[in-house]
Tab-separated table of C-alpha atoms and ligand atoms in Angstrom:
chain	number	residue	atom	x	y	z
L	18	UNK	CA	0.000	0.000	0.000
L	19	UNK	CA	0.832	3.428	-0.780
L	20	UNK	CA	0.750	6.246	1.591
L	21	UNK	CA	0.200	9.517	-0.351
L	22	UNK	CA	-0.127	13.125	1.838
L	23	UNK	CA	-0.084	15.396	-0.778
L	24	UNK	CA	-3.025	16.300	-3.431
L	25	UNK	CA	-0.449	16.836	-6.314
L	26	UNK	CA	1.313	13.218	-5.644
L	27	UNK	CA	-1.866	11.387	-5.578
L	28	UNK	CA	-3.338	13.122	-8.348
L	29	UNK	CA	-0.586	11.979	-10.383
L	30	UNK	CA	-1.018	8.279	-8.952
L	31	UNK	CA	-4.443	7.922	-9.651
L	32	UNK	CA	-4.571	9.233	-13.402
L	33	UNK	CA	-1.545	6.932	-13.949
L	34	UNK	CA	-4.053	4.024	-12.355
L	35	UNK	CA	-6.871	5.334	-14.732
L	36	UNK	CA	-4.338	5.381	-17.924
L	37	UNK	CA	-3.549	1.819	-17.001
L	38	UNK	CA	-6.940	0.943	-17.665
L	39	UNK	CA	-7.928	-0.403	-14.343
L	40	UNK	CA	-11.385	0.387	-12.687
L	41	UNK	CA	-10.854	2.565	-9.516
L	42	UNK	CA	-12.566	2.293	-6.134
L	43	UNK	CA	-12.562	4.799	-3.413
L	44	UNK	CA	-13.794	4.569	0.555
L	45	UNK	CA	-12.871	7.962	2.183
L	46	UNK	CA	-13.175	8.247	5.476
L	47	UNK	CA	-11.931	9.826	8.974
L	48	UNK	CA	-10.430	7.153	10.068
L	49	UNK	CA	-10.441	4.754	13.526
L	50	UNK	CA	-11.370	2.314	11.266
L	51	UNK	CA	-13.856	-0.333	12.475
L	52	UNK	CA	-15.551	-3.376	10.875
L	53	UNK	CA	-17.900	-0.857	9.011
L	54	UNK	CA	-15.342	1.097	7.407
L	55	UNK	CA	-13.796	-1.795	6.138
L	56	UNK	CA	-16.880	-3.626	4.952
L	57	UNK	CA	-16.833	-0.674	2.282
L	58	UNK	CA	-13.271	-1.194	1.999
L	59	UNK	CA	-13.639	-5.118	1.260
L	60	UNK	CA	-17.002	-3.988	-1.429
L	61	UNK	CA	-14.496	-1.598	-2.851
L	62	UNK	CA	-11.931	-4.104	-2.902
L	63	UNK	CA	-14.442	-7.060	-4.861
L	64	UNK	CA	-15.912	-4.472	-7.078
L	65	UNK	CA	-12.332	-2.896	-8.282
L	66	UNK	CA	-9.384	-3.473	-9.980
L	67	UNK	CA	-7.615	-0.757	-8.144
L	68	UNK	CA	-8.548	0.539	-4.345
L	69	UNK	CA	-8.167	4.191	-2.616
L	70	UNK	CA	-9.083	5.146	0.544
L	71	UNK	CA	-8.302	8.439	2.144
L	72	UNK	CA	-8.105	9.270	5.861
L	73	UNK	CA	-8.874	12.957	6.436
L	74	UNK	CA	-10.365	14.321	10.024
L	75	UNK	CA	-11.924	17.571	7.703
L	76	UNK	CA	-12.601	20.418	10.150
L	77	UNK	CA	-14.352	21.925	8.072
L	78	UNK	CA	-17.490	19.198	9.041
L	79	UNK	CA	-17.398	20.242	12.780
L	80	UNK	CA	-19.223	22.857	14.378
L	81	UNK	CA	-17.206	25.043	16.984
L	82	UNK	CA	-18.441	23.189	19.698
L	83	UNK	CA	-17.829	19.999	18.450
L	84	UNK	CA	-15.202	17.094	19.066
L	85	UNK	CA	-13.066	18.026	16.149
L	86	UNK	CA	-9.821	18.200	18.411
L	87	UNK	CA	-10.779	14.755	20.355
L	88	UNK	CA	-12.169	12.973	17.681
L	89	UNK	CA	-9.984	9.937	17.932
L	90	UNK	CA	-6.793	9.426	15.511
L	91	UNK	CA	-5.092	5.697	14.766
L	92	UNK	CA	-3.441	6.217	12.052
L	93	UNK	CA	-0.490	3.441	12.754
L	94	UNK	CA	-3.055	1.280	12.908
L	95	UNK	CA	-5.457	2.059	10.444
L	96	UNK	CA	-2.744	1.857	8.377
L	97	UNK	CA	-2.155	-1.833	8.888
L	98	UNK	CA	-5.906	-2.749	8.756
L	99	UNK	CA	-5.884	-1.093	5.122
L	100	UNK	CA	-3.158	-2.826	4.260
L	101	UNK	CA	-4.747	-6.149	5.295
L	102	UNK	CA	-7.334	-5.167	3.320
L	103	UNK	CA	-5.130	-4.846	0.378
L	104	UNK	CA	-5.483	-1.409	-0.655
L	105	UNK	CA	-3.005	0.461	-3.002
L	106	UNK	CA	-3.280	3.437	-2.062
L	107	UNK	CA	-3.914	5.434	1.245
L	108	UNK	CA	-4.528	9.508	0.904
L	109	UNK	CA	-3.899	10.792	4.554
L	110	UNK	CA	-3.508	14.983	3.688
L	111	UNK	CA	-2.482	17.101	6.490
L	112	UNK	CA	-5.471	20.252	6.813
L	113	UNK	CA	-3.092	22.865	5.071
L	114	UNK	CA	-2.676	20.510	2.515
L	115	UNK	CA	-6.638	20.393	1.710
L	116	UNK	CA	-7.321	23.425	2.513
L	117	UNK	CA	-3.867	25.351	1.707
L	118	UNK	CA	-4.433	29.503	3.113
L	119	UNK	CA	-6.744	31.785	1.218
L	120	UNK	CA	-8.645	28.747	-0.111
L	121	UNK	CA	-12.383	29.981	-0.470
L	122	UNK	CA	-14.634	27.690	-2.507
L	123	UNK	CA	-17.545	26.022	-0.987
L	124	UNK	CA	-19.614	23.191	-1.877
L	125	UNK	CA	-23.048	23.282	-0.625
L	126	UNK	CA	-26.444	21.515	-1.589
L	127	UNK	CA	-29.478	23.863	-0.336
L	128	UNK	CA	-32.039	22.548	1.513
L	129	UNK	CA	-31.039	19.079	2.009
L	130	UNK	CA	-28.047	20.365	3.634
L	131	UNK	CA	-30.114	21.654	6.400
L	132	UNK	CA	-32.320	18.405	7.268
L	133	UNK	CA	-32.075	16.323	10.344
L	134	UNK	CA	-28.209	16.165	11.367
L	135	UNK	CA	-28.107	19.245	9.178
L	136	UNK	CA	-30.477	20.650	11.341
L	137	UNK	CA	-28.881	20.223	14.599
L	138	UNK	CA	-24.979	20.652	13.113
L	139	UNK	CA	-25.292	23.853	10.978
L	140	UNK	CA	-22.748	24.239	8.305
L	141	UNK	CA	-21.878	20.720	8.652
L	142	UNK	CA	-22.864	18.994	4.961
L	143	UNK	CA	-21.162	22.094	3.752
L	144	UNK	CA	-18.032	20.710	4.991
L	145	UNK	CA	-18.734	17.164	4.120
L	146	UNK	CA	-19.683	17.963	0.352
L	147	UNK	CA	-16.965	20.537	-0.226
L	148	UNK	CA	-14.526	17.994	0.979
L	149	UNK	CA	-16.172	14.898	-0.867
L	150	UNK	CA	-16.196	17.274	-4.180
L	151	UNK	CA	-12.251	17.830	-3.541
L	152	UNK	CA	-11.439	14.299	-2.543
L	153	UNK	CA	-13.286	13.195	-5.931
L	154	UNK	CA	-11.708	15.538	-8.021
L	155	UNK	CA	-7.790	14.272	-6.828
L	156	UNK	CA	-9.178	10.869	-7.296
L	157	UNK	CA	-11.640	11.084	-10.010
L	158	UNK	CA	-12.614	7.141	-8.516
L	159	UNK	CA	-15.090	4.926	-10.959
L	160	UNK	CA	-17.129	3.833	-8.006
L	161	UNK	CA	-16.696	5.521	-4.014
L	162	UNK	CA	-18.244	3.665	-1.462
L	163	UNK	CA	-20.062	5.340	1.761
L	164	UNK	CA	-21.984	3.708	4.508
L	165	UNK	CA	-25.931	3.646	5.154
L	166	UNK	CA	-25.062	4.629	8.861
L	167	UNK	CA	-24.986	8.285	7.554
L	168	UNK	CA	-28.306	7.832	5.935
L	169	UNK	CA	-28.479	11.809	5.494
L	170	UNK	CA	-24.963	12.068	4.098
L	171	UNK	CA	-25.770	9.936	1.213
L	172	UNK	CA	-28.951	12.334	0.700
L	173	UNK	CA	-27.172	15.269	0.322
L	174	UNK	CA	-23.660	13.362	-1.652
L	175	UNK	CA	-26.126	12.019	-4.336
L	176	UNK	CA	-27.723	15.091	-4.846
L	177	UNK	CA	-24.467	16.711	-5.175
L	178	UNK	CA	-22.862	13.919	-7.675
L	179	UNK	CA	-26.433	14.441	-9.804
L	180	UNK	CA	-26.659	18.412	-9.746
L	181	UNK	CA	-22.832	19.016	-10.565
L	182	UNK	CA	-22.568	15.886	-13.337
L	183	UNK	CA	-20.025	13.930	-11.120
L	184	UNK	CA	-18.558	11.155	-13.021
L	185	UNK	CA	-18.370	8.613	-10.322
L	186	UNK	CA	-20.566	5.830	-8.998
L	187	UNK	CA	-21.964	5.814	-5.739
L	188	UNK	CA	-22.115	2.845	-3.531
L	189	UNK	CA	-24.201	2.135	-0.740
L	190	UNK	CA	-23.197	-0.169	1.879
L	191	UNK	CA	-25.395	-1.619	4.775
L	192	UNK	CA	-24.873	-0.837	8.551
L	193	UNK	CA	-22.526	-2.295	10.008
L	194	UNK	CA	-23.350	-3.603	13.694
L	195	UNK	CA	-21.806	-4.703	17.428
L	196	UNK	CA	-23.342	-7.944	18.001
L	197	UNK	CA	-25.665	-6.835	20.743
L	198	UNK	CA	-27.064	-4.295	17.566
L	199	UNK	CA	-25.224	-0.822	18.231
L	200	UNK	CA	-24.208	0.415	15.030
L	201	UNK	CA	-20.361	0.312	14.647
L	202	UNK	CA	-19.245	4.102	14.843
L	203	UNK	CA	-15.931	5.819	15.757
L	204	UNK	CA	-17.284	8.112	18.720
L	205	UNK	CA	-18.523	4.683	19.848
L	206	UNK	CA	-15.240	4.562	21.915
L	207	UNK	CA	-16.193	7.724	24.009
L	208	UNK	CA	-18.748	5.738	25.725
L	209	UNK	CA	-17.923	4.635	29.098
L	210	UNK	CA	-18.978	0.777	29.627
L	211	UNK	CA	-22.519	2.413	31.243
L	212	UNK	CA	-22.853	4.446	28.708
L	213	UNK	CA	-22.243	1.875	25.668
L	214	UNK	CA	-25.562	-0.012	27.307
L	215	UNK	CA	-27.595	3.281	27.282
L	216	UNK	CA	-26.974	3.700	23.764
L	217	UNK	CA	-28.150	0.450	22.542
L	218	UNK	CA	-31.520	2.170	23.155
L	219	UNK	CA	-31.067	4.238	19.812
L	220	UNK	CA	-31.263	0.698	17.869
L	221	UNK	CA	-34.134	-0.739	20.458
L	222	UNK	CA	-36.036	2.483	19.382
L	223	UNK	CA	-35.839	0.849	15.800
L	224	UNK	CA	-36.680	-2.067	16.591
L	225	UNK	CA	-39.883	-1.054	18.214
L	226	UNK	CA	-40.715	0.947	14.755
L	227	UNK	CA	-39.816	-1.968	12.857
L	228	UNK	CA	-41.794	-4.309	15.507
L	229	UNK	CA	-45.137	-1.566	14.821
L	230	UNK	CA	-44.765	-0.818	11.033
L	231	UNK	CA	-44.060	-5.220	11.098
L	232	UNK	CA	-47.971	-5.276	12.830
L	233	UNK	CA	-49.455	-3.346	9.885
L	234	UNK	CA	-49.018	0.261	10.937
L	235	UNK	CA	-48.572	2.520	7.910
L	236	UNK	CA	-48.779	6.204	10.208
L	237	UNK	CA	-45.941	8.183	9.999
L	238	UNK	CA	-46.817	9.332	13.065
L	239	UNK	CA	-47.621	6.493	15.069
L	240	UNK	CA	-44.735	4.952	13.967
L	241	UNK	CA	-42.720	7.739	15.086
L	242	UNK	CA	-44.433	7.589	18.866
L	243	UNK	CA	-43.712	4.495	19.178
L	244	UNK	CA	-40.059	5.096	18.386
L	245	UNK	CA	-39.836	8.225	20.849
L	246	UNK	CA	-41.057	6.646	23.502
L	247	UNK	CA	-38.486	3.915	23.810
L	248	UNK	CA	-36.068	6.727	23.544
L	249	UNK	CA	-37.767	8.471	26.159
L	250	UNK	CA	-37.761	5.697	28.913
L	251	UNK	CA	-33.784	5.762	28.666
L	252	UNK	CA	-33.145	8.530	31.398
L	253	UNK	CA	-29.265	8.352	29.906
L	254	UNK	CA	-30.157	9.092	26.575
L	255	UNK	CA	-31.591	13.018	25.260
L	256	UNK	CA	-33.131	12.769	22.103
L	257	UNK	CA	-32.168	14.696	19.068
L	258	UNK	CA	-34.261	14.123	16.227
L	259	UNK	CA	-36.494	11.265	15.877
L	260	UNK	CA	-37.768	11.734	11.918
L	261	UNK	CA	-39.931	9.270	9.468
L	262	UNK	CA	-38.855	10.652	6.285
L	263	UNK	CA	-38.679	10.070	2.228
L	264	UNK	CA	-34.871	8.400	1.959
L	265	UNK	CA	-33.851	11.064	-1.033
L	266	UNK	CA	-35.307	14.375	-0.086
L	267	UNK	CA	-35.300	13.740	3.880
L	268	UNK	CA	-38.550	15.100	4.039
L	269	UNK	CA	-41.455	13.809	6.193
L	270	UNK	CA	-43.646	11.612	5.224
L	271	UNK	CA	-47.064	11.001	6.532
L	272	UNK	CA	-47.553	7.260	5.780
L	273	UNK	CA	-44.677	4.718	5.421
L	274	UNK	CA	-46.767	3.259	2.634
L	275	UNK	CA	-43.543	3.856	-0.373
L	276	UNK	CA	-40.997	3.080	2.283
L	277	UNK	CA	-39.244	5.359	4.257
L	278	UNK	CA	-36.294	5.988	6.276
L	279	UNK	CA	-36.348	6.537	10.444
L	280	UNK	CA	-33.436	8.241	11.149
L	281	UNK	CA	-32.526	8.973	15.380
L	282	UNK	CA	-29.833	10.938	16.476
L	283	UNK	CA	-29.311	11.148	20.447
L	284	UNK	CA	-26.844	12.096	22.790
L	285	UNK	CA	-25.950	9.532	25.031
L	286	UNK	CA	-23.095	12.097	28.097
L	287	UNK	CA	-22.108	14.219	25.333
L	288	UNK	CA	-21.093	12.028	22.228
L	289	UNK	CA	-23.734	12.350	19.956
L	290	UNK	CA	-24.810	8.549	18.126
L	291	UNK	CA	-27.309	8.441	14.821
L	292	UNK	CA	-28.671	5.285	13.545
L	293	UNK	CA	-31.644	4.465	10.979
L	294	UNK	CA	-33.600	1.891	9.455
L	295	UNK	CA	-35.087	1.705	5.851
L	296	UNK	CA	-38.660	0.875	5.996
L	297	UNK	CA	-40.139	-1.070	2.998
L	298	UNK	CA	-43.624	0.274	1.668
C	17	LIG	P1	-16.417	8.273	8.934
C	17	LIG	O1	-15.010	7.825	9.145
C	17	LIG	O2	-17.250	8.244	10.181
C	17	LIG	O3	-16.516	9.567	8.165
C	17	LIG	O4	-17.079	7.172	7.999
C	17	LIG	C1	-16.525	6.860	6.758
C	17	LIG	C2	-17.508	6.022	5.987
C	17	LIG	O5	-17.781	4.820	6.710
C	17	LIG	C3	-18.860	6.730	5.795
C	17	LIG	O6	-19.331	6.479	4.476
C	17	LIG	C4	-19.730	6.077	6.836
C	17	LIG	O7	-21.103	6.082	6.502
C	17	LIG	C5	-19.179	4.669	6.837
C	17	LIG	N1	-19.530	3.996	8.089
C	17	LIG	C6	-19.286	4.431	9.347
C	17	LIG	N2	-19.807	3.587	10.259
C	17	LIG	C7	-20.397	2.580	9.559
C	17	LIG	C8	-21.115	1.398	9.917
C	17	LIG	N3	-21.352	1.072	11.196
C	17	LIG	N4	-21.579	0.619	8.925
C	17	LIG	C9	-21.366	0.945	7.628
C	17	LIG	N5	-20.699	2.035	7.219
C	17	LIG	C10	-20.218	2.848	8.170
């Protein structure tokens, strides 16, 4: 595996992997890899002649108040577990090298941007698209592969790809979960061993919608009471946003009779967990 830090090397890298004819497939990410990182990572991998993934903590996706500073950092070992993975290449910029001084250009989809963890982190899909759009444009991958856990993210990244003609294939890869049903997530190691029980209660929630909606329940509504309520009985856990919404425009929808998505976000101390479920009409 290759270990590329600046934009100009890996540029060069990955047109010389295009020119060699071979398909390209790209998983970026912040790293602290866990399983569901590299379940994208092994989709890339079977899909691909040629494998990218970049590891990039992008301030530009946390709010002031957020844990951009603690936000955990393993890059020794997220190394190896790439390399067992049997990438070729690893992109792991510094900040001033993505965002060198006097750098102004923004990518931003209105209105989606805004929705549900848009709502609650302003500004923060700004960051994630204008640093998708860059990391796409060094890499210019066939396919890039993104996870289901950030149901909201892949909202807004395939509006972006569609609106701005992006010549790359998105991938969307199931949730990746502990055994006991948390879904796998970084910030999953601030929880203290208390903690990590209180926030199974985001995927009981779920479960309880699934359970309902299972029983014949089509209400929006309903089905979003039920959800809340398991929430609410956790006296650890403070609700963020409990929405039933259409999967592409994040929208409410009154009746889960075309499908929808349920999408919770809740902080469990302070670390802030999301989770969702795709309901089928
Ligand atoms: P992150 O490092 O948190 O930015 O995540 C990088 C990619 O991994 C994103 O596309 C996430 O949606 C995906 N991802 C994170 N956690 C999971 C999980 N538990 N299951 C599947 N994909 C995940």
């Amino acid at each position: 595996m290759r270990v590329i830090s600046t934009v100009a090397e890996m540029q060069a890298i990955c047109r010389e992997v295009r020119r060699s004819g071979k398909s390209l497939g790209f998983v970026p990410t912040m790293g602290a890899l866990h399983e569901g990182h590299l379940s994208l990572v092994r989709s890339a991998r079977s899909h691909n002649q040629a494998v990218a993934a970049s590891i990039f903590v992008n301030p530009l996706q946390f709010g002031p108040n957020e844990d951009f500073s603690k936000y955990p950092r393993a890059m020794e070992r997220d190394k190896a577990l790439l390399e067992a993975e049997k990438v070729d290449l690893l992109f792991a910029p510094s900040a001033e090298e993505m965002y060198p001084k006097g750098a102004v250009t923004e990518v931003y989809v209105a209105g989606l941007s805004e929705k549900l963890d848009g709502k609650s982190r302003p500004g923060h899909f700004k960051g994630v698209t204008t640093v998708v759009a860059k990391l796409f444009e060094i890499v210019r991958p066939d396919r890039a592969y993104f996870g289901q856990k950030d149901a909201a993210q892949v909202a807004v990244l395939r509006k972006m790809v569609h609106d701005l003609n992006m010549d790359v294939e998105l991938i969307v890869c199931p949730i990746v979960r502990e055994r006991d049903g948390l879904a796998m997530s970084s910030r999953n190691a601030y929880l203290t061993a208390e903690q990590r029980k209180r926030a199974l209660v985001l995927n009981r929630a779920l479960m309880r919608v699934q359970a309902t909606a299972d029983r014949g329940e089509k209400n929006a509504a309903a089905l979003r009471e039920a959800g809340k309520q398991v929430i609410g009985e956790e006296p650890g856990a403070r609700l963020d946003y409990f929405e039933i919404v259409d999967a592409n425009t994040l929208d409410p929808v009154e009746d889960i009779s075309k499908g929808a998505l349920v999408a919770v976000a809740a902080y469990v101390g302070t670390t802030r967990l999301i989770d969702n479920l795709v309901l089928h009409g």
